[in-house]
Structures are given as C-alpha cells and as structure tokens.
Coordinates of C-alpha atoms and ligand atoms in Angstrom, one line a residue:
X261 CA 178.0 164.2 74.6
X262 CA 178.2 163.4 78.4
X263 CA 179.6 166.5 80.3
X264 CA 182.0 166.3 83.3
X265 CA 180.1 166.3 86.5
X266 CA 180.5 169.9 88.0
X267 CA 178.6 169.5 91.2
X268 CA 175.2 170.5 92.4
X269 CA 173.0 173.7 91.7
X270 CA 169.9 174.3 93.6
X271 CA 167.0 175.5 91.5
X272 CA 164.4 177.5 93.5
X273 CA 161.1 177.4 91.9
X274 CA 159.1 180.7 92.0
X275 CA 156.4 180.1 89.4
X276 CA 153.4 179.4 91.6
X277 CA 154.1 182.9 93.4
X278 CA 156.1 185.2 91.2
X279 CA 154.8 183.6 88.1
X280 CA 151.2 183.7 89.0
X281 CA 151.0 187.0 90.9
X282 CA 150.9 188.9 87.7
X283 CA 148.2 187.0 85.9
X284 CA 145.1 189.1 85.0
X285 CA 142.8 186.2 85.1
X286 CA 142.4 184.5 88.3
X287 CA 143.8 181.0 88.2
X288 CA 141.4 178.7 90.3
X289 CA 142.8 177.2 93.5
X290 CA 142.7 173.6 92.3
X291 CA 144.7 174.5 89.2
X292 CA 147.4 176.2 91.3
X293 CA 147.5 173.0 93.5
X294 CA 147.8 170.8 90.4
X295 CA 150.7 172.9 89.2
X296 CA 152.4 172.7 92.5
X297 CA 151.9 169.0 92.6
X298 CA 153.6 168.7 89.1
X299 CA 156.5 170.7 90.3
X300 CA 156.9 168.5 93.4
X301 CA 156.8 165.5 91.1
X302 CA 159.5 166.9 88.9
X303 CA 161.7 167.2 92.1
X304 CA 162.2 170.8 92.5
X305 CA 163.7 171.0 95.9
X306 CA 161.9 174.2 96.9
X307 CA 158.7 175.7 95.6
X308 CA 157.4 179.2 96.4
X309 CA 153.8 178.3 96.6
X310 CA 152.0 181.6 97.1
X311 CA 152.1 184.9 98.8
X312 CA 150.4 186.1 102.2
X313 CA 150.2 189.7 101.0
X314 CA 147.0 191.8 101.0
X315 CA 144.5 190.2 98.4
X316 CA 143.7 193.8 97.3
X317 CA 147.3 194.4 96.3
X318 CA 147.7 190.8 94.5
X319 CA 144.3 189.5 93.7
X320 CA 145.7 186.7 91.7
X321 CA 147.0 185.1 94.9
X322 CA 144.0 186.0 97.2
X323 CA 143.7 182.2 97.8
X324 CA 147.2 181.7 99.5
X325 CA 145.5 180.3 102.5
X326 CA 143.7 177.6 100.6
X327 CA 146.7 176.6 98.5
X328 CA 149.1 176.2 101.5
X329 CA 146.2 174.7 103.8
X330 CA 145.9 171.9 101.1
X331 CA 149.5 170.8 101.7
X332 CA 149.3 171.0 105.6
X333 CA 150.6 167.9 107.2
X334 CA 151.7 166.4 103.9
X335 CA 155.2 165.0 103.4
X336 CA 155.8 167.7 100.8
X337 CA 154.9 170.7 103.2
X338 CA 158.8 170.9 104.0
X339 CA 159.5 171.8 100.3
X340 CA 157.0 174.7 100.1
X341 CA 157.6 178.4 101.0
X342 CA 155.5 181.5 100.9
X343 CA 156.0 185.3 100.7
X344 CA 155.1 187.3 103.7
X345 CA 155.4 191.2 103.8
X346 CA 154.4 191.8 107.5
X347 CA 153.1 190.3 110.7
X348 CA 149.6 189.9 109.4
X349 CA 151.1 187.8 106.5
X350 CA 153.2 185.8 108.9
X351 CA 150.2 184.9 111.1
X352 CA 148.4 183.5 107.9
X353 CA 151.6 181.7 107.2
X354 CA 151.7 180.2 110.5
X355 CA 148.0 179.0 110.6
X356 CA 148.9 177.2 107.2
X357 CA 151.9 175.6 109.1
X358 CA 154.5 176.9 106.3
X359 CA 158.0 175.8 107.0
X360 CA 159.7 178.6 105.1
X361 CA 158.8 182.0 104.5
X362 CA 160.3 184.9 102.5
X363 CA 160.5 188.6 103.3
X364 CA 161.3 191.2 100.6
X365 CA 163.0 194.5 100.5
X366 CA 164.1 196.7 97.7
X367 CA 167.5 198.0 97.0
X368 CA 165.8 201.6 96.2
X369 CA 163.6 203.5 98.5
X370 CA 160.9 204.3 95.9
X371 CA 160.3 200.6 94.6
X372 CA 160.0 199.6 98.5
X373 CA 157.4 202.2 99.0
X374 CA 155.3 201.4 96.0
X375 CA 155.5 197.6 96.4
X376 CA 154.7 197.5 100.3
X377 CA 153.7 200.9 101.2
X378 CA 156.5 201.4 103.6
X379 CA 159.9 203.2 103.7
X380 CA 162.7 200.7 104.0
X381 CA 163.3 201.8 107.7
X382 CA 159.6 200.9 108.4
X383 CA 160.0 197.7 106.6
X384 CA 163.0 196.7 108.5
X385 CA 161.0 197.3 111.8
X386 CA 158.1 195.4 110.4
X387 CA 160.5 192.5 109.7
X388 CA 161.9 192.1 113.2
X389 CA 158.9 190.3 114.8
X390 CA 159.0 188.0 111.7
X391 CA 162.5 186.8 112.3
X392 CA 162.0 186.5 116.0
X393 CA 158.8 184.5 115.7
X394 CA 160.4 182.2 112.9
X395 CA 163.5 181.7 115.0
X396 CA 161.3 180.6 117.9
X397 CA 159.2 178.3 115.8
X398 CA 162.0 176.9 113.7
X399 CA 160.6 178.3 110.6
X400 CA 163.2 179.1 107.7
X401 CA 163.4 182.8 106.5
X402 CA 164.7 183.7 103.1
X403 CA 165.0 187.3 102.0
X404 CA 164.8 188.8 98.6
X405 CA 166.5 192.1 97.6
X406 CA 164.5 193.5 94.8
X407 CA 165.6 195.9 91.9
X408 CA 169.4 195.3 92.5
X409 CA 170.2 195.8 88.9
X410 CA 167.8 198.6 88.2
X411 CA 164.7 200.2 89.5
X412 CA 161.7 201.1 87.4
X413 CA 161.6 204.5 89.2
X414 CA 165.2 205.3 90.0
X415 CA 167.1 203.6 87.1
X416 CA 170.4 201.9 87.5
X417 CA 171.5 201.6 91.2
X418 CA 174.9 201.6 92.7
X419 CA 175.5 197.8 93.3
X420 CA 176.5 198.7 96.9
X421 CA 172.8 199.5 97.7
X422 CA 171.8 196.0 97.2
X423 CA 174.8 194.7 98.9
X424 CA 173.9 196.8 102.1
X425 CA 170.3 195.4 102.1
X426 CA 171.6 191.8 101.6
X427 CA 174.0 192.2 104.6
X428 CA 171.4 193.7 106.8
X429 CA 168.7 190.9 106.0
X430 CA 171.3 188.2 106.6
X431 CA 172.4 189.8 109.8
X432 CA 168.6 189.7 110.9
X433 CA 168.5 186.0 110.5
X434 CA 167.7 185.1 106.9
X435 CA 169.5 181.8 105.9
X436 CA 169.8 183.1 102.4
X437 CA 169.4 186.2 100.3
X438 CA 168.1 186.3 96.9
X439 CA 169.2 189.3 94.7
X440 CA 166.5 190.3 92.2
X441 CA 166.8 191.8 88.9
X442 CA 163.1 192.5 89.2
X443 CA 162.8 194.2 85.7
X444 CA 165.4 192.1 83.9
X445 CA 167.6 194.9 82.8
X446 CA 170.9 193.5 84.0
X447 CA 173.9 192.7 81.7
X448 CA 176.7 190.2 82.5
X449 CA 179.3 192.9 83.1
X450 CA 177.0 194.6 85.6
X451 CA 176.3 191.2 87.1
X452 CA 180.0 190.8 87.8
X453 CA 180.0 194.2 89.5
X454 CA 177.0 193.5 91.6
X455 CA 178.4 190.2 92.8
X456 CA 181.8 191.7 93.5
X457 CA 180.0 194.4 95.7
X458 CA 177.9 191.9 97.5
X459 CA 180.9 189.6 98.1
X460 CA 182.7 192.3 100.0
X461 CA 179.9 192.3 102.5
X462 CA 178.5 188.6 102.6
X463 CA 179.6 185.1 101.6
X464 CA 178.5 184.2 98.1
X465 CA 177.3 180.8 99.5
X466 CA 174.5 182.5 101.0
X467 CA 173.5 184.4 98.0
X468 CA 171.0 183.3 95.3
X469 CA 170.1 185.0 92.1
X470 CA 166.6 185.8 91.0
X471 CA 166.7 187.0 87.4
X472 CA 163.7 188.2 85.2
X473 CA 164.2 187.7 81.6
X474 CA 162.8 190.9 80.1
X475 CA 165.6 191.4 77.7
X476 CA 166.6 187.8 77.3
X477 CA 169.8 188.3 79.3
X478 CA 168.9 186.2 82.5
X479 CA 170.8 182.9 81.6
X480 CA 173.9 185.0 80.6
X481 CA 173.7 186.8 84.0
X482 CA 173.3 183.3 85.8
X483 CA 176.5 182.1 83.9
X484 CA 178.4 184.9 85.4
X485 CA 177.0 184.0 88.9
X486 CA 177.9 180.3 88.3
X487 CA 181.4 181.3 87.5
X488 CA 181.6 183.4 90.7
X489 CA 180.3 180.6 92.9
X490 CA 176.6 181.1 93.1
X491 CA 174.9 177.8 93.5
X492 CA 171.2 178.8 94.0
X493 CA 169.1 180.3 91.2
X494 CA 165.4 181.3 91.2
X495 CA 163.4 180.2 88.2
X496 CA 159.7 180.0 87.1
X497 CA 158.1 177.2 85.3
X498 CA 157.6 178.1 81.6
X499 CA 159.0 181.6 82.4
X500 CA 155.7 182.8 84.0
X501 CA 155.9 186.0 85.8
X502 CA 156.4 189.6 86.6
X503 CA 156.0 192.2 89.3
X504 CA 152.7 194.2 89.4
X505 CA 154.6 197.0 91.0
X506 CA 157.5 197.0 88.7
X507 CA 156.3 198.5 85.3
X508 CA 158.1 196.6 82.5
X509 CA 158.9 193.5 84.5
X510 CA 158.2 190.5 82.5
X511 CA 158.5 186.7 83.3
X512 CA 161.3 185.2 85.4
X513 CA 164.0 183.0 83.9
X514 CA 162.3 179.9 82.8
X515 CA 163.0 176.7 84.9
X516 CA 163.3 174.6 81.8
X517 CA 165.8 177.0 80.2
X518 CA 167.9 177.1 83.1
X519 CA 167.8 173.3 84.0
X520 CA 168.5 172.4 80.3
X521 CA 171.7 174.5 80.4
X522 CA 172.8 173.4 83.8
X523 CA 172.3 169.6 82.9
X524 CA 174.0 170.0 79.6
X525 CA 176.9 171.6 81.2
X526 CA 177.3 168.9 83.7
X527 CA 175.7 170.2 86.8
X528 CA 173.2 168.1 88.8
X529 CA 169.9 169.6 90.0
X530 CA 168.0 166.6 91.3
X531 CA 165.2 167.6 88.9
X532 CA 163.8 165.0 86.5
X533 CA 163.9 166.5 83.0
X534 CA 160.9 164.4 81.6
X535 CA 158.6 165.2 84.6
X536 CA 159.7 168.9 84.4
X537 CA 158.6 169.0 80.7
X538 CA 155.4 167.3 81.8
X539 CA 154.9 170.1 84.5
X540 CA 155.5 172.7 81.7
X541 CA 152.8 171.1 79.6
X542 CA 150.3 171.1 82.5
X543 CA 151.2 174.9 83.1
X544 CA 150.4 175.7 79.4
X545 CA 147.2 173.8 79.6
X546 CA 146.0 175.5 82.8
X547 CA 147.1 178.9 81.5
X548 CA 145.5 178.3 78.1
X549 CA 148.5 179.6 76.1
X550 CA 152.1 178.9 75.1
X551 CA 154.7 180.0 77.8
X552 CA 157.9 181.8 76.8
X553 CA 160.3 179.1 77.8
X554 CA 162.6 178.2 74.8
X555 CA 163.6 174.8 76.1
X556 CA 160.1 173.8 76.9
X557 CA 159.0 174.6 73.3
X558 CA 162.0 172.6 71.9
X559 CA 161.4 169.7 74.2
X560 CA 157.6 169.5 73.3
X561 CA 158.6 169.8 69.5
X562 CA 161.0 166.9 69.7
X563 CA 158.6 164.4 71.5
Ligands
LIG145 P1 148.7 198.5 103.6 O1 147.6 198.8 102.9 O2 149.9 199.6 103.9 O3 148.4 197.6 105.0 O4 149.5 197.3 102.7 P2 148.1 198.2 106.4 O5 149.3 197.6 107.3 O6 148.0 199.7 106.6 O7 146.8 197.5 106.7 C1 145.5 197.7 106.0 C2 144.7 196.6 106.2 O8 145.1 195.4 105.3 C3 144.4 196.1 107.5 O9 143.0 195.7 107.4 C4 145.2 194.9 107.6 O10 144.8 194.0 108.6 C5 145.3 194.4 106.3 P3 141.9 196.4 108.2 O11 142.3 196.7 109.6 O12 141.7 197.7 107.4 O13 140.7 195.6 108.0 N1 146.5 193.6 106.0 C6 146.5 192.5 105.4 N2 145.6 191.5 105.0 C7 146.0 190.3 104.6 N3 147.3 190.0 104.4 C8 148.3 190.7 104.9 C9 147.9 192.0 105.4 N4 148.6 193.1 105.7 C10 147.8 194.0 106.1 N5 149.5 190.5 104.8 C11 150.9 195.5 102.4 C12 150.8 196.9 103.1 C13 152.4 195.0 102.7 C14 150.0 194.4 103.1 C15 150.6 195.6 100.9 O14 151.3 196.7 100.4 C16 151.0 194.5 100.1 O15 150.3 193.5 100.3 N6 152.1 194.6 99.3 C17 152.5 193.4 98.5 C18 152.7 193.7 97.0 C19 153.4 192.5 96.5 O16 153.1 191.5 96.7 N7 154.4 192.9 95.5 C20 155.0 191.9 94.7 C21 156.0 190.9 95.5 S1 157.6 191.5 95.6 C22 158.4 191.0 94.1 O17 157.6 190.5 93.2 C23 159.9 191.0 94.0 C24 160.5 189.5 94.1 O18 159.8 188.6 93.2 C25 161.9 189.6 93.9 C26 162.3 190.4 92.6 O19 161.7 190.1 91.5 O20 163.3 191.1 92.6 C27 160.1 189.0 95.6
LIG146 MG1 160.4 188.4 91.1

C-alpha cells in the first residue's frame, strides 16, 4: 500500500550522544566514528555526535574531542552537533569546529542540580556567554528541556514548568527547543496537555520532541505531537540510551521504529531505509548485543 504524501519530518539522531552516554563499557573512539559514519551514510540530517561535559561525570563520552576532531573540515561536519553544559564545554566545541551545539536545562530544580551541579538560575547565567559566543561565530544553538513529562526526584510536573523554560531558552537565542521525556513516563493525553501549555508560549514550529521509551509509549506520544504540528523528533539508533542522572531512564525512541512508522504513514524523512538498517546492524555488532528497536529486529528477520 502506498500512503498519500504527508510532508517532511526531521529526525534528529541522538544515538552517539544520548545513546552511548549511559554505556557501562567504554566504546572505542574508532567504533563511535564508524557508527556516526553509518548514520551519515543513511542520510540522517543531523547527528548529535558526542558531549563536551566533564569526563568524570560521563566517562563513556570522555573522547568527545577526538570524535569531533575526526570530522573537522569534512563536508559532513555541518551535520554534526554536540552537547555543551558550560563555557569550558563550549571552548572544547569551538576547538573541534562544531557547527551546532546543544545546551540543556531541566524543567525541575532537583534534576537540574543533580545533572549539572547548578541551580537553574546559575545555569541560565552560565548559558549567556554560550549564546553570545555562538551568535558571534555563526554556530547554531539547540536547547533541551529535560524531565518535562516527569522528574525522577519530583514526579509529574505542571506542564507550564517545561513551557516556561522552553520560552526562556528560545528567547536567549536557541533556534529550536527539544522537549524531553527523560525518563519515558509520558502518556498521549499528558502529551497533548504539555504541547498545549507549550503552544501558549512558543510556536510549535520551533519545538521538537525527545521521547525516551521506558514504558513503550514514545511512538504514541510522538503521534500526538505529529497531529499537533510537531515536525522534528529526536531518536536514537537501535533505541540505545538513557540518562545517568535520571534513575529509571532507559533508551530513547529507536530511530528505526520512528522512521518505519513515518514512512509507512506517508511522511518523508530523507533517510534511506536500507542504509539505516545497515547502520543498526553495525551498531549491534559494535555493542556486541541486540538493541531494543522492534523495527530493526523485524527488518533483519526479513532479509
Ligand atoms: P562541576 O564539577 O560543577 O564543574 O561540574 P566546575 O565548574 O566546578 O569545574 C570543576 C572542574 O571541572 C574544573 O577543573 C573545570 O575546568 C572542569 P579544575 O579547575 O578542577 O581542573 N570542567 C570541565 N572539564 C571538561 N569539560 C567541561 C568542564 N566543565 C568544567 N565541560 C559540569 C559541572 C556541568 C561540568 C558537570 O556537572 C557535567 O559535566 N554534567 C553533565 C551531566 C550530563 O551530561 N548529563 C546527561 C546529559 S543531559 C540528558 O541526558 C538529557 C537530554 O538527553 C534530554 C532528555 O532526555 O530530556 C539532553
Ligand atoms: Mg535524553
């Protein structure tokens, strides 16, 4: 059955960062590069390649500089991004000539404190020089709002908490804000409430969704977002992922699961399905285990 064309959706790949940050065993730098190259080959428009956080806090990504330096000057560099928590992270990103960085702030005070060792007020101040420097250098800044659907320390949050942070980060200069269900507890009814609260403050064209799939509801939540006009969704190859400072957070929505659904429905993503499955196969080989993506398993079983 060929579906009616429904327009374009952007899938923002976070596997090499959000996926790998939680891995207990260190994935060698050359394997990370192989993974990113497979994702580039599959046509993912943007790939979050690593994170310039403190290596003591996220040992799995201690080689962020080496990973990003590998792509310095390459025609693909434009499609890579990296997380930065502060000015020190930004100076590392600048040395690697990264063209897009992402800052992150939590909708709850306690998650922010545990995640980056700062209150939100302190974090906003720390972000100011990042936005200024990036504006000067023509580097794009994306912003995440974490734990919008629920916080591991404070439980379910008022959707207006996430909306307020989103508005502030866009006002500071982010080109897009990605709303995170960091621990994957959201449900579709709640998702509608969250997006309605956010839409009161910012245009949904500048909003992305970043759903973890802990309880298997990430796709259902994305469907609500799609129906409400969201056109950018974060996903992680194979469903790799989790946040070490959010107990209970498991993998992100799998890129293959999201793209299989979007393509079947009639949305275009620009991603080549066969090459994406090849990237998933590469990821499973490098990780030495099966990954949680249902669509990856189904595609591999049928070829
Ligand atoms: P801190 O210990 O408070 O740092 O950590 P500090 O400013 O006090 O500095 C202490 C030392 O660390 C100094 O060195 C700094 O230079 C150094 P010294 O003078 O003692 O030799 N330092 C750094 N070194 C390398 N890179 C840096 C850096 N910054 C300071 N960037 C810090 C504060 C923010 C660094 C730390 O808390 C941290 O790295 N946190 C990151 C935690 C993290 O990555 N969490 C997961 C990502 S967020 C997420 O997963 C959610 C998301 O996926 C969306 C969703 O799912 O909702 C985005
Ligand atoms: Mg995440």
